[in-house]
Coordinates of C-alpha atoms in Angstrom, one line a residue:
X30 CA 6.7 -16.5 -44.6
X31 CA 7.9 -17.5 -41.6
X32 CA 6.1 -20.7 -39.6
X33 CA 8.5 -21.2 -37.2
X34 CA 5.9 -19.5 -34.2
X35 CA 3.0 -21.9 -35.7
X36 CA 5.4 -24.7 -35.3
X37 CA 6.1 -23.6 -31.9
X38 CA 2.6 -23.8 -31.3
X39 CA 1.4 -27.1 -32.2
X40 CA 4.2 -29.2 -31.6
X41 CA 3.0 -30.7 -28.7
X42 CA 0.5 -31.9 -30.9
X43 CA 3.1 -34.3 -32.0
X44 CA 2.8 -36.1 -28.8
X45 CA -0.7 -35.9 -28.0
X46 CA -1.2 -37.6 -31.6
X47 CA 1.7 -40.6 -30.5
X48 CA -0.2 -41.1 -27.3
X49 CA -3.7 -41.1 -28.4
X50 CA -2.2 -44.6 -30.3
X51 CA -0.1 -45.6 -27.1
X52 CA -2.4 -48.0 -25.2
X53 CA -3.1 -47.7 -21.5
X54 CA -0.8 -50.3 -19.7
X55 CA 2.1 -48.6 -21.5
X56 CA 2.6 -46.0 -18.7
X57 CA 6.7 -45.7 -19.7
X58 CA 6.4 -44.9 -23.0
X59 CA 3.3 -42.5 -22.5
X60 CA 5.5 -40.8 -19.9
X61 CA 8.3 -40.4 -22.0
X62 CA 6.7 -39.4 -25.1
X63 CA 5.4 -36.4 -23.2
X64 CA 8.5 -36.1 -21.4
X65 CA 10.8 -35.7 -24.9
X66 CA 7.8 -33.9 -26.9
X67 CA 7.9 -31.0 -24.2
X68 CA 11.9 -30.8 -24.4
X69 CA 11.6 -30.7 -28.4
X70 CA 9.0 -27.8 -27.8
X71 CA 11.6 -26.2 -25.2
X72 CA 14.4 -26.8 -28.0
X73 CA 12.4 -24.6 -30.4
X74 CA 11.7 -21.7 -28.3
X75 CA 15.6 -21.5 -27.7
X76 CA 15.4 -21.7 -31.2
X77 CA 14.0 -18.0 -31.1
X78 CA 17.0 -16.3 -29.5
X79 CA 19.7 -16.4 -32.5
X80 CA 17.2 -15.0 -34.9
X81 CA 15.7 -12.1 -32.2
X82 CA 16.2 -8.9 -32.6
X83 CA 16.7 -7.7 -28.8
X84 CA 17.0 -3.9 -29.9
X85 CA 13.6 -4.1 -31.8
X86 CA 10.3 -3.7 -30.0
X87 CA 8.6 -4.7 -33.1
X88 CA 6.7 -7.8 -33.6
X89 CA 9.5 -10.7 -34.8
X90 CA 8.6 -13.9 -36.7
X91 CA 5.5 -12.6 -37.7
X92 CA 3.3 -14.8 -39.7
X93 CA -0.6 -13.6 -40.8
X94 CA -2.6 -16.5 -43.0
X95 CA -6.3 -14.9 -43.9
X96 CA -8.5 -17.2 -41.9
X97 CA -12.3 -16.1 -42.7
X98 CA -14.4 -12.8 -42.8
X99 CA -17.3 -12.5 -40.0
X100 CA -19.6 -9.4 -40.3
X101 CA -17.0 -7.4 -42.5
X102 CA -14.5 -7.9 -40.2
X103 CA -11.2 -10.2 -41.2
X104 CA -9.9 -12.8 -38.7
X105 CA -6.8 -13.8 -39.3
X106 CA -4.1 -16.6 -38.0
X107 CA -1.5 -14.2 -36.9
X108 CA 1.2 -14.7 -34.5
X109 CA 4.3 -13.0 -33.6
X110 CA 6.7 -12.6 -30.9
X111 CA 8.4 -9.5 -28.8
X112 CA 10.4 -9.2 -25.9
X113 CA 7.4 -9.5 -23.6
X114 CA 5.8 -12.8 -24.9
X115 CA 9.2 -14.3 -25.3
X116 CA 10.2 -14.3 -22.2
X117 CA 6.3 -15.9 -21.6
X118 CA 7.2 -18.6 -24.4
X119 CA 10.9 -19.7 -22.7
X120 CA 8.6 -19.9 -19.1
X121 CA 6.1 -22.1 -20.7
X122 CA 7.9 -24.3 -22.3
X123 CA 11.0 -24.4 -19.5
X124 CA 8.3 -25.5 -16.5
X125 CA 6.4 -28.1 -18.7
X126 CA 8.8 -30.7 -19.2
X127 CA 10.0 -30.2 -15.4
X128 CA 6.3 -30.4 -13.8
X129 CA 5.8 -33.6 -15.9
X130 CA 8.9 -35.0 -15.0
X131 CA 7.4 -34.5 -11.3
X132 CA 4.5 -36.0 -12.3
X133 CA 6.4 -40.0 -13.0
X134 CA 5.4 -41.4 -9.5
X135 CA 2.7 -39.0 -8.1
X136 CA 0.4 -40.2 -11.6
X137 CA -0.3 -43.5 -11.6
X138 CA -3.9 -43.1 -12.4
X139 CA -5.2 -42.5 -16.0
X140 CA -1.5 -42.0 -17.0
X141 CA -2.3 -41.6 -20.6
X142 CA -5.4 -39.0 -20.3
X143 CA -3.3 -36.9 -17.6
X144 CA -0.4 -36.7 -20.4
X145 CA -3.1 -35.6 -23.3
X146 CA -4.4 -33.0 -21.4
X147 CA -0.8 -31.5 -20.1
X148 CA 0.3 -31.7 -23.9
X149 CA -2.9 -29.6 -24.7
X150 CA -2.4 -27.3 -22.1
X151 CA 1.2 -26.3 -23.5
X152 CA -0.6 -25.8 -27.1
X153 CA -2.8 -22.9 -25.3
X154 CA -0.4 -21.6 -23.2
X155 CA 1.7 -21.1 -26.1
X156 CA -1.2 -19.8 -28.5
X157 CA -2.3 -17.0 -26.1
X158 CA 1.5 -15.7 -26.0
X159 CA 1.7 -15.6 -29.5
X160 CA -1.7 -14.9 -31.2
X161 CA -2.1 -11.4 -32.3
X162 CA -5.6 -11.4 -33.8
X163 CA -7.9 -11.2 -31.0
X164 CA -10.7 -13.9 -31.7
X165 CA -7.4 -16.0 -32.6
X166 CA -6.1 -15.4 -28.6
X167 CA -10.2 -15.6 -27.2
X168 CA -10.3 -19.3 -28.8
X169 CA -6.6 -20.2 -27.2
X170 CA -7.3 -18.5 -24.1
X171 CA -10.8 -20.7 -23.6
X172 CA -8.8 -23.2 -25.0
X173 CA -6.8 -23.1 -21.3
X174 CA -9.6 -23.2 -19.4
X175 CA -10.6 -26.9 -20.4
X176 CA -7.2 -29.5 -19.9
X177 CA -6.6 -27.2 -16.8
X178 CA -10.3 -28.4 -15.5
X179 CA -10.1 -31.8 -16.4
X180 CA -6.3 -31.6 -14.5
X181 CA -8.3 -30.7 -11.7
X182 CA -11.3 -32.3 -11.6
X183 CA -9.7 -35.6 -12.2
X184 CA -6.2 -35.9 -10.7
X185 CA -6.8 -33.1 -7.6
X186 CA -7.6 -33.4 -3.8
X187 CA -10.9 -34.4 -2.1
X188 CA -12.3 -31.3 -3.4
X189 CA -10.9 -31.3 -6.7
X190 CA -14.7 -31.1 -8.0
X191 CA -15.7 -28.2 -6.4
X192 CA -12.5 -26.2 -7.1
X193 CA -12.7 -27.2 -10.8
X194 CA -16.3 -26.1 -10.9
X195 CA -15.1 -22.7 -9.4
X196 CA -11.9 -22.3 -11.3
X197 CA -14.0 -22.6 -14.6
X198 CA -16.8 -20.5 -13.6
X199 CA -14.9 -17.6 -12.5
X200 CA -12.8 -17.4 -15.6
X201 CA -15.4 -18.1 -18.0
X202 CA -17.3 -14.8 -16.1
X203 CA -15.0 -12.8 -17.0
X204 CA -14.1 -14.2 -20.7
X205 CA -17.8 -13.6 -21.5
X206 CA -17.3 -9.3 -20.9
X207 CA -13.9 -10.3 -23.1
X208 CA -15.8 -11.5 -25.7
X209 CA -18.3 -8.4 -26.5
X210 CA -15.4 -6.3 -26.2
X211 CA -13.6 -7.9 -28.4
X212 CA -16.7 -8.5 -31.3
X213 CA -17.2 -4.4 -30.2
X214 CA -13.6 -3.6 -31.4
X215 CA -13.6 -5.9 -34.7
X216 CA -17.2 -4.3 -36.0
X217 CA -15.7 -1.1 -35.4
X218 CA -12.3 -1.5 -37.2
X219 CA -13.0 -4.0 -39.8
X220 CA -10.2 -6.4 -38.6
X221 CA -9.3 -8.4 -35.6
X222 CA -5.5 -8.0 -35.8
X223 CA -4.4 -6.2 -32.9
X224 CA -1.2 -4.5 -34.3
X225 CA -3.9 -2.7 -36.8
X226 CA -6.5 -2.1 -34.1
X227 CA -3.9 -0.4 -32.2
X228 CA -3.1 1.8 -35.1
X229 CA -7.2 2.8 -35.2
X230 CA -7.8 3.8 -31.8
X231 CA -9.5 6.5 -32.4
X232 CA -12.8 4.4 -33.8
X233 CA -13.4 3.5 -30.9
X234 CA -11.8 6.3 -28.6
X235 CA -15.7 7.2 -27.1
X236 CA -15.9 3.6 -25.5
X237 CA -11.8 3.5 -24.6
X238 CA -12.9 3.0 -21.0
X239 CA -15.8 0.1 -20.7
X240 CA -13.8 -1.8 -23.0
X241 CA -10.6 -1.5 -21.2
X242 CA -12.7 -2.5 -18.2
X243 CA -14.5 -5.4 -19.8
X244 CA -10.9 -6.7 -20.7
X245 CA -10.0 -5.9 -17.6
X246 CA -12.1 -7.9 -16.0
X247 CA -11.2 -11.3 -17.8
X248 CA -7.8 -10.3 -17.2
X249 CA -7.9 -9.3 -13.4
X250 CA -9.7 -12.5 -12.5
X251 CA -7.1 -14.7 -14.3
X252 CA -4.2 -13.4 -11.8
X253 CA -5.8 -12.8 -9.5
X254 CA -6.4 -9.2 -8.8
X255 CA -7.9 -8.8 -5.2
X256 CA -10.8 -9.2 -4.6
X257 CA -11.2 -11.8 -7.4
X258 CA -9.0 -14.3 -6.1
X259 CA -10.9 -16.2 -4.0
X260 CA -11.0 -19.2 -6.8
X261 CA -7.2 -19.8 -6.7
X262 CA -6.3 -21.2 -3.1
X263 CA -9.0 -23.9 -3.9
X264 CA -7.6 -24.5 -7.6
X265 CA -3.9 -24.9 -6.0
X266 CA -4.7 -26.7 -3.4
X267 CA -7.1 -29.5 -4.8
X268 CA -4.9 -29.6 -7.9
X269 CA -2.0 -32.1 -8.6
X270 CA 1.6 -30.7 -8.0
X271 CA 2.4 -30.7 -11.6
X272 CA -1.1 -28.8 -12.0
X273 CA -0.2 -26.1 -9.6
X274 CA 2.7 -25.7 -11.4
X275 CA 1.9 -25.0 -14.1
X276 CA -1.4 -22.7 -12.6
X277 CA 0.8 -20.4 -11.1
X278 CA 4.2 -20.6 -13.4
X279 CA 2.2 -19.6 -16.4
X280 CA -1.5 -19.9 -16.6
X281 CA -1.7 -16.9 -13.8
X282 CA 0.4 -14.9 -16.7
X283 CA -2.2 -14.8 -18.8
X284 CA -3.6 -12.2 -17.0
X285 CA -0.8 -10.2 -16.1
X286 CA 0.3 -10.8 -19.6
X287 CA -3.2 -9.5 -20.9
X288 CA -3.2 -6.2 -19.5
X289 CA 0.7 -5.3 -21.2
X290 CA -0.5 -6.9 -24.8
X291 CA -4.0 -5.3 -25.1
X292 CA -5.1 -2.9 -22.2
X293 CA -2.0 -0.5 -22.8
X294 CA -1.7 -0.4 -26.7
X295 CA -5.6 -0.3 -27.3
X296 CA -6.9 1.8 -24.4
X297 CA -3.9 3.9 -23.5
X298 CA -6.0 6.8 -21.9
X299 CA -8.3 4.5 -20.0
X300 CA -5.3 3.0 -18.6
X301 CA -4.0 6.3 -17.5
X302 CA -7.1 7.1 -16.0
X303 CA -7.5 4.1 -14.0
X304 CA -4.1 2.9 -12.9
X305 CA -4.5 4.6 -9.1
X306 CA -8.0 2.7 -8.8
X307 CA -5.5 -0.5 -10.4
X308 CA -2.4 0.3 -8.3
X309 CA -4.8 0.5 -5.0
X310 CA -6.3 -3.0 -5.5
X311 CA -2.4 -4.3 -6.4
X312 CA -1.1 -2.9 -3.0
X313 CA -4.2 -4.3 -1.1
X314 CA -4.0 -7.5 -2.9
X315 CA 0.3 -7.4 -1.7
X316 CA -0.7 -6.7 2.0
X317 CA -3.5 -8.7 2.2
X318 CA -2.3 -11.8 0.3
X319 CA 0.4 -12.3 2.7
X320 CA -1.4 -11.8 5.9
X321 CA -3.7 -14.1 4.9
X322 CA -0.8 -16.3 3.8
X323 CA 1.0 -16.0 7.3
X324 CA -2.3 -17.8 9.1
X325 CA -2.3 -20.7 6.6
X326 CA -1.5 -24.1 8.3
X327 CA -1.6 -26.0 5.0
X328 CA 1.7 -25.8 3.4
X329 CA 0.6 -25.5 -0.5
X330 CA -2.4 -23.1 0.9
X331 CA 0.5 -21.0 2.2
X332 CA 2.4 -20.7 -1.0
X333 CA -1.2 -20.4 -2.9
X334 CA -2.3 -17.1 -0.8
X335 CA 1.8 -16.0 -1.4
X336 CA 0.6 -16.0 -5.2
X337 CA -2.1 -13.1 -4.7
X338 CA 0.2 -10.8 -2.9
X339 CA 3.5 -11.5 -5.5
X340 CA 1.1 -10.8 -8.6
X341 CA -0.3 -7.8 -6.2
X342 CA 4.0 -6.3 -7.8
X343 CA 3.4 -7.1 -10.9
X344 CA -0.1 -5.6 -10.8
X345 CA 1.4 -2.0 -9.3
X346 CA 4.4 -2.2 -11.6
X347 CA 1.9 -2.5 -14.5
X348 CA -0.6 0.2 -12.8
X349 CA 3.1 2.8 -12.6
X350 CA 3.1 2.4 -16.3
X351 CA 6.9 3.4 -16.4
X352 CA 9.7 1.7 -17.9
X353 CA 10.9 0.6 -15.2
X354 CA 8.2 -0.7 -13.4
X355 CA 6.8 -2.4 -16.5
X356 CA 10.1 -4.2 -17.1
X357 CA 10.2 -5.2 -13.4
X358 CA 6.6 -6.5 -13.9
X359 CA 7.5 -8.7 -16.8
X360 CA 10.4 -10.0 -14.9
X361 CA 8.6 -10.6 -11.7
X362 CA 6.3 -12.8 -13.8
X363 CA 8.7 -14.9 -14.7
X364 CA 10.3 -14.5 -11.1
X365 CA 7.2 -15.7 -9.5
X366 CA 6.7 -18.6 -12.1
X367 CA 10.0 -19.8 -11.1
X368 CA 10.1 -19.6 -7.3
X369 CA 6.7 -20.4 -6.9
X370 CA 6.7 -23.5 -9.3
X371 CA 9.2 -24.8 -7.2
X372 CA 7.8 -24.3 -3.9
X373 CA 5.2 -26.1 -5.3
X374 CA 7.3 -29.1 -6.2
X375 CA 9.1 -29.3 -3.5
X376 CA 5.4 -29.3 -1.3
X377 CA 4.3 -32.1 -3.6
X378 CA 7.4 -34.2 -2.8
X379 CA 6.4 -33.7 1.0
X380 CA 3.1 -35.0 0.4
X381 CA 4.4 -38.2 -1.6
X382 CA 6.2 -38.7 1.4
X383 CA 4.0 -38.1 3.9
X384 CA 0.2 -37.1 2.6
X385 CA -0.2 -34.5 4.1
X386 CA 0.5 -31.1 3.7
X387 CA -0.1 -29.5 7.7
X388 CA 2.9 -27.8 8.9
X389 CA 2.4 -29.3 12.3
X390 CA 2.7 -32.7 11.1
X391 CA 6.2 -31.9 10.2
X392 CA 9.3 -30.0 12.4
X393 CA 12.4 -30.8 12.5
X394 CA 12.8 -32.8 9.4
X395 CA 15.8 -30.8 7.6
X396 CA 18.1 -33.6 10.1
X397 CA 16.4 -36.0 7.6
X398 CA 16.3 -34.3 4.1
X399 CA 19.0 -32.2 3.9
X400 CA 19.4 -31.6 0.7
X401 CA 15.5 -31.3 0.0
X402 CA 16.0 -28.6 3.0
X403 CA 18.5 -26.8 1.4
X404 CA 16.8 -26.4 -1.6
X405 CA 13.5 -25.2 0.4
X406 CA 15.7 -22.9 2.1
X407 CA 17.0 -21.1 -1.3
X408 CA 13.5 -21.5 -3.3
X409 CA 11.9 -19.4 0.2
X410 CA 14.9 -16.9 0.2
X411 CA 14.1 -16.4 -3.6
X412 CA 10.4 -16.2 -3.0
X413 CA 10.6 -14.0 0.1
X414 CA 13.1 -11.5 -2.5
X415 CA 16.7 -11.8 -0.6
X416 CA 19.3 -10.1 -2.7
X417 CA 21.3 -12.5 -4.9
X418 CA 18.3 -13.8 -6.1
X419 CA 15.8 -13.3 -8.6
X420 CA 12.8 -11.9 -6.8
X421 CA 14.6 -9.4 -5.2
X422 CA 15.5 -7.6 -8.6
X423 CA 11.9 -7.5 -9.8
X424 CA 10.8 -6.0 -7.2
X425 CA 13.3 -3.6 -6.6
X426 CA 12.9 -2.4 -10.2
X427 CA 8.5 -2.1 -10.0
X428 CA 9.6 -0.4 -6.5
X429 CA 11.5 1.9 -8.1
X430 CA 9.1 2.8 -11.2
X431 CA 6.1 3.2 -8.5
X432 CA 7.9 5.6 -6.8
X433 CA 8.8 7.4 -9.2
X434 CA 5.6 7.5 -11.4
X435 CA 4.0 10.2 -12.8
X436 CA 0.6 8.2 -13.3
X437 CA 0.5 7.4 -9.8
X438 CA 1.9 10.9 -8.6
X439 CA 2.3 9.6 -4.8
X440 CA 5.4 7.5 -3.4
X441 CA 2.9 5.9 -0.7
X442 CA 2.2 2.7 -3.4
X443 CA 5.5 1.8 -3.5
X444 CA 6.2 2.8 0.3
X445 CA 3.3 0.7 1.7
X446 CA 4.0 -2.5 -1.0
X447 CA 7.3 -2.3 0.9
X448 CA 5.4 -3.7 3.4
X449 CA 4.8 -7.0 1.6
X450 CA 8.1 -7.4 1.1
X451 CA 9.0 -7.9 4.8
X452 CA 5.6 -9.6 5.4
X453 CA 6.8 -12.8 2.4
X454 CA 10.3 -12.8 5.1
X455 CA 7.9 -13.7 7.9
X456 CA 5.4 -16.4 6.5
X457 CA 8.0 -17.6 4.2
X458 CA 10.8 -18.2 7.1
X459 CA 8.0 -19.2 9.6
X460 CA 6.9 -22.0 7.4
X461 CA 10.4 -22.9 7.1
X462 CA 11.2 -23.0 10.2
X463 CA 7.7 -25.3 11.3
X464 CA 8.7 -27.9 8.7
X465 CA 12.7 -28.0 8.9
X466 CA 14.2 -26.2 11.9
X467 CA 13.6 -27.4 15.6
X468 CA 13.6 -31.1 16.9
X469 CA 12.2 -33.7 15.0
X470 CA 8.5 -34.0 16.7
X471 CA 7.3 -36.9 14.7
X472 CA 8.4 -40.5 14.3
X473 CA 6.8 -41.3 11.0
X474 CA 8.9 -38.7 9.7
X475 CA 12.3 -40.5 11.0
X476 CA 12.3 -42.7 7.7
X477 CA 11.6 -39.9 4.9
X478 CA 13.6 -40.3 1.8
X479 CA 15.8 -37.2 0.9
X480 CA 15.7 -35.9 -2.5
X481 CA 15.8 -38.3 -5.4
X482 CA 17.7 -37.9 -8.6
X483 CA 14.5 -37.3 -10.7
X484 CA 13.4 -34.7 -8.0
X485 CA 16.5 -32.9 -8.3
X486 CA 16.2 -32.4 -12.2
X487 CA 13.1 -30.8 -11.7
X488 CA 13.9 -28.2 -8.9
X489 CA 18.2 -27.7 -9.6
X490 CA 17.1 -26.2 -13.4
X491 CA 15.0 -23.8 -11.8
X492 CA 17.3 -22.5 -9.0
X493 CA 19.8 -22.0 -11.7
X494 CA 17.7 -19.5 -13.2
X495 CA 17.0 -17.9 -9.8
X496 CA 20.5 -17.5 -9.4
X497 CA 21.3 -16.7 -12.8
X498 CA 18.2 -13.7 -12.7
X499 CA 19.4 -12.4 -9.4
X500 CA 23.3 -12.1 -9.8
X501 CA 23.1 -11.3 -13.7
X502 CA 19.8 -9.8 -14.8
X503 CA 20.6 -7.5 -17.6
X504 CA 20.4 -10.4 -20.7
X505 CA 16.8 -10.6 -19.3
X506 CA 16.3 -6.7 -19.3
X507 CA 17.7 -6.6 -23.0
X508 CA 14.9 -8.8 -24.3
X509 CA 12.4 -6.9 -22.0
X510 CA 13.3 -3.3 -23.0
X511 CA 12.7 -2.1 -26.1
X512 CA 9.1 -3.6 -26.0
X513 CA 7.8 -1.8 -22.3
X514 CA 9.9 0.9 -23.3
X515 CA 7.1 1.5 -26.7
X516 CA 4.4 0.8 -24.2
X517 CA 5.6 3.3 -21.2
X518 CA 5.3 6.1 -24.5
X519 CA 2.2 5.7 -25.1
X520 CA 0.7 5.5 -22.1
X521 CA 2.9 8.8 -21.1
X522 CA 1.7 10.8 -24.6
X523 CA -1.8 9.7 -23.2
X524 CA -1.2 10.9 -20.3
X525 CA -0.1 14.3 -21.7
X526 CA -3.0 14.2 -23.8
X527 CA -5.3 14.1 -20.7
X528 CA -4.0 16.5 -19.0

């Protein structure tokens, strides 16, 4: 048996337990016990990649301990890993250690309880990418919800109450409808574990579409799918940089991720049958996110609106339900975590400066920072999709799936998504050009401290990967593959089937 994934999974335990014993005052040793615990976590998930199988779209690593029996039905600790949740596992564990590197002089507060809750964060992240028994993923996906509201409700903005409150709320809604789906499926089946609920399909084939919908809805408000968004521009906003982060590298994921692990394999035909209802929100939620986005003049509330019309792609390429717009999907997520995460930390690193975050208390500053400008220049190219870089590639490749989608059966999705594209140019470049270009308008901002070495091993690791994504993609496309491949056949014999 293999326990490699369950030690995965709880080694950031390792840390939490070290610090629990570290006492207050020791802010150093708390920092880098989190620090190093998070790289050791990182170090294991590279660990995956000898071992993987890229050609097989089959679960890897599996590992299935009998847990307990509830109502006739088994629940299970079962965890396993395929192409899609690995490239979620190498995300998570990549942007932890980076966003609490960031966090060394913006934390000075409750050093010890911020570092608990980040190391308990990475355990659920990490347990909702791997679980495969469904009441195992509902307890890691609550799990989430709680570090993330403490991260928030402590260490955030002015507001950071109110947008905790809201964060929870919302996703706690939505996890509720989860939750009887979820007990509906197991009573049915007899088991929890999704790899044999998927196999059994047709026991519960007359309810296919509420329950993809009731998943659906945990899922869409975790992205968020317009018009359920309107929690995350507080959450980002209010919460610390490392927090946003993390919120929109990975924790926004979740629901993307949902729909590709359990709304395709279970309920194949409901997902044929709503993916034009799912691919019209997607392209509204594209258009709309970045006009909205364009009017912001709070720099982070900029990037936060940017988030709702990038996940508006990966929504469409999930709603085309090709190969390859679901493996332009799966890469866009981990495009988006990457850009975005460092927008974010490179807006934090403002603030430090000057605390505040309104473009109009800035201009002209790249005479100042250069090199933090020259890194905000490449993070928005990569953001805004310039070729050469990583975000043009995903979306070129969802693009090109919606096009060409049978499900969809109209090239006006993709056309009109286009539009997003040129609209991320304009905010993204106008922002730039408010902070950076043009003469230097302010005095206070005369004596700004470029980049520092810490700063620059948090952001340089990630533009790496933008660059190494956007000039070489295809190692990424040989892990993603064989698994979207299985899933774009099923939905397409379900299809068939409907029709």
């Amino acid at each position: 048996m293999n326990y490699i994934l369950l030690l995965l999974t709880a080694s950031p335990l390792v840390g939490f337990l070290v610090i629990l014993f570290l006492k207050e005052d020791h802010k150093s040793a708390i920092r880098w016990t989190a620090l190093l615990t998070s790289l050791a976590t990182f170090g294991l998930s590279l660990a995956l990649l000898p071992g993987f199988d890229a050609q097989n779209p089959d679960l890897q690593y599996a590992l299935r301990i009998p847990w307990l029996q509830v109502g006739g039905a088994d629940i299970s600790l079962s965890l396993g890993v395929d192409g899609i949740s690995l490239m979620m596992v190498l995300l998570t564990t990549f942007l932890t250690p980076l966003a609490l590197l960031s966090t060394w002089e913006a934390i000075t507060d409750k050093v010890r309880g911020f570092n608990i809750f980040f190391l308990l964060l990475e355990v659920g992240m990490l347990g909702v990418f791997l679980a495969q028994d469904l009441v195992l993923f509902y307890i890691f996906w609550e799990f989430t919800l709680i570090p993330m509201y403490f991260l928030i409700g402590i260490w955030g903005g002015a507001r950071r109450i109110y947008a905790a409150v809201k964060f929870f709320l919302f996703t706690m809604f939505g996890s509720v409808l989860m939750l009887l789906a979820i007990l509906y499926l197991g009573l049915a089946a007899g088991t929890f574990n999704l790899p044999q609920l998927a196999e059994q399909r047709a026991l519960f084939a007359g309810a296919q579409l509420w329950l993809y919908l009731a998943f659906a809805a945990a899922f869409a408000i975790k992205v968020p799918l317009w018009p359920l968004h309107s929690w995350l521009p507080d959450a980002h906003v209010e919460a610390p940089t490392a927090g946003s982060v993390i919120l929109a590298g990975v924790l926004l994921k979740m629901g993307t991720y949902g729909f590709l692990r359990f709304n395709l394999p279970l309920f194949p035909e409901a997902a044929v049958q709503t993916a034009p209802y799912l691919a019209i929100l997607a392209v509204i939620g594209i258009i709309y996110g970045a006009f909205v986005a364009f009017r912001q003049p709070d720099v982070k509330k900029l990037v936060a609106y940017s988030s709702v019309s990038h996940l508006g792609f990966v929504m469409l390429g999930i709603a085309a339900l090709t190969p390859q717009a679901l493996a332009g999907s799966v890469l866009q997520m981990v495009n988006h975590g990457l850009s975005t995460g460092a927008l974010f930390l490179i807006v934090g690193m403002l603030y430090e400066r000057r605390h505040t975050r309104a473009m109009a208390d800035f201009g002209g500053i790249w005479k100042v920072v250069p090199v933090m400008g020259g890194l905000m220049l490449i993070t928005a190219l990569s953001s805004a999709g310039l070729p050469g870089l990583n975000g043009f590639v995903g979306e070129f490749t969802i693009l090109l799936g919606s096009f060409i989608s049978p499900v969809l059966n109209s090239p006006w999705f993709a056309g009109v998504a286009t539009i997003g594209v040129i609209l991320a140019a304009v905010y993204l470049l106008v922002m730039f050009e408010k902070v950076f270009m043009g003469p230097l308008k302010h005095d206070e901002n005369r004596a700004l401290k470029d980049i520092t070495a810490r700063e620059l091993l948090t952001v340089v690791p990630v533009l790496l990967v933008v660059l190494w994504i956007g000039l070489y993609p295809q190692p990424f496309f040989n892990l993603i593959n064989p698994s979207v491949e299985r899933l774009a056949e099923l939905v397409q014999t379900a299809a068939l089937a409907i029709h």
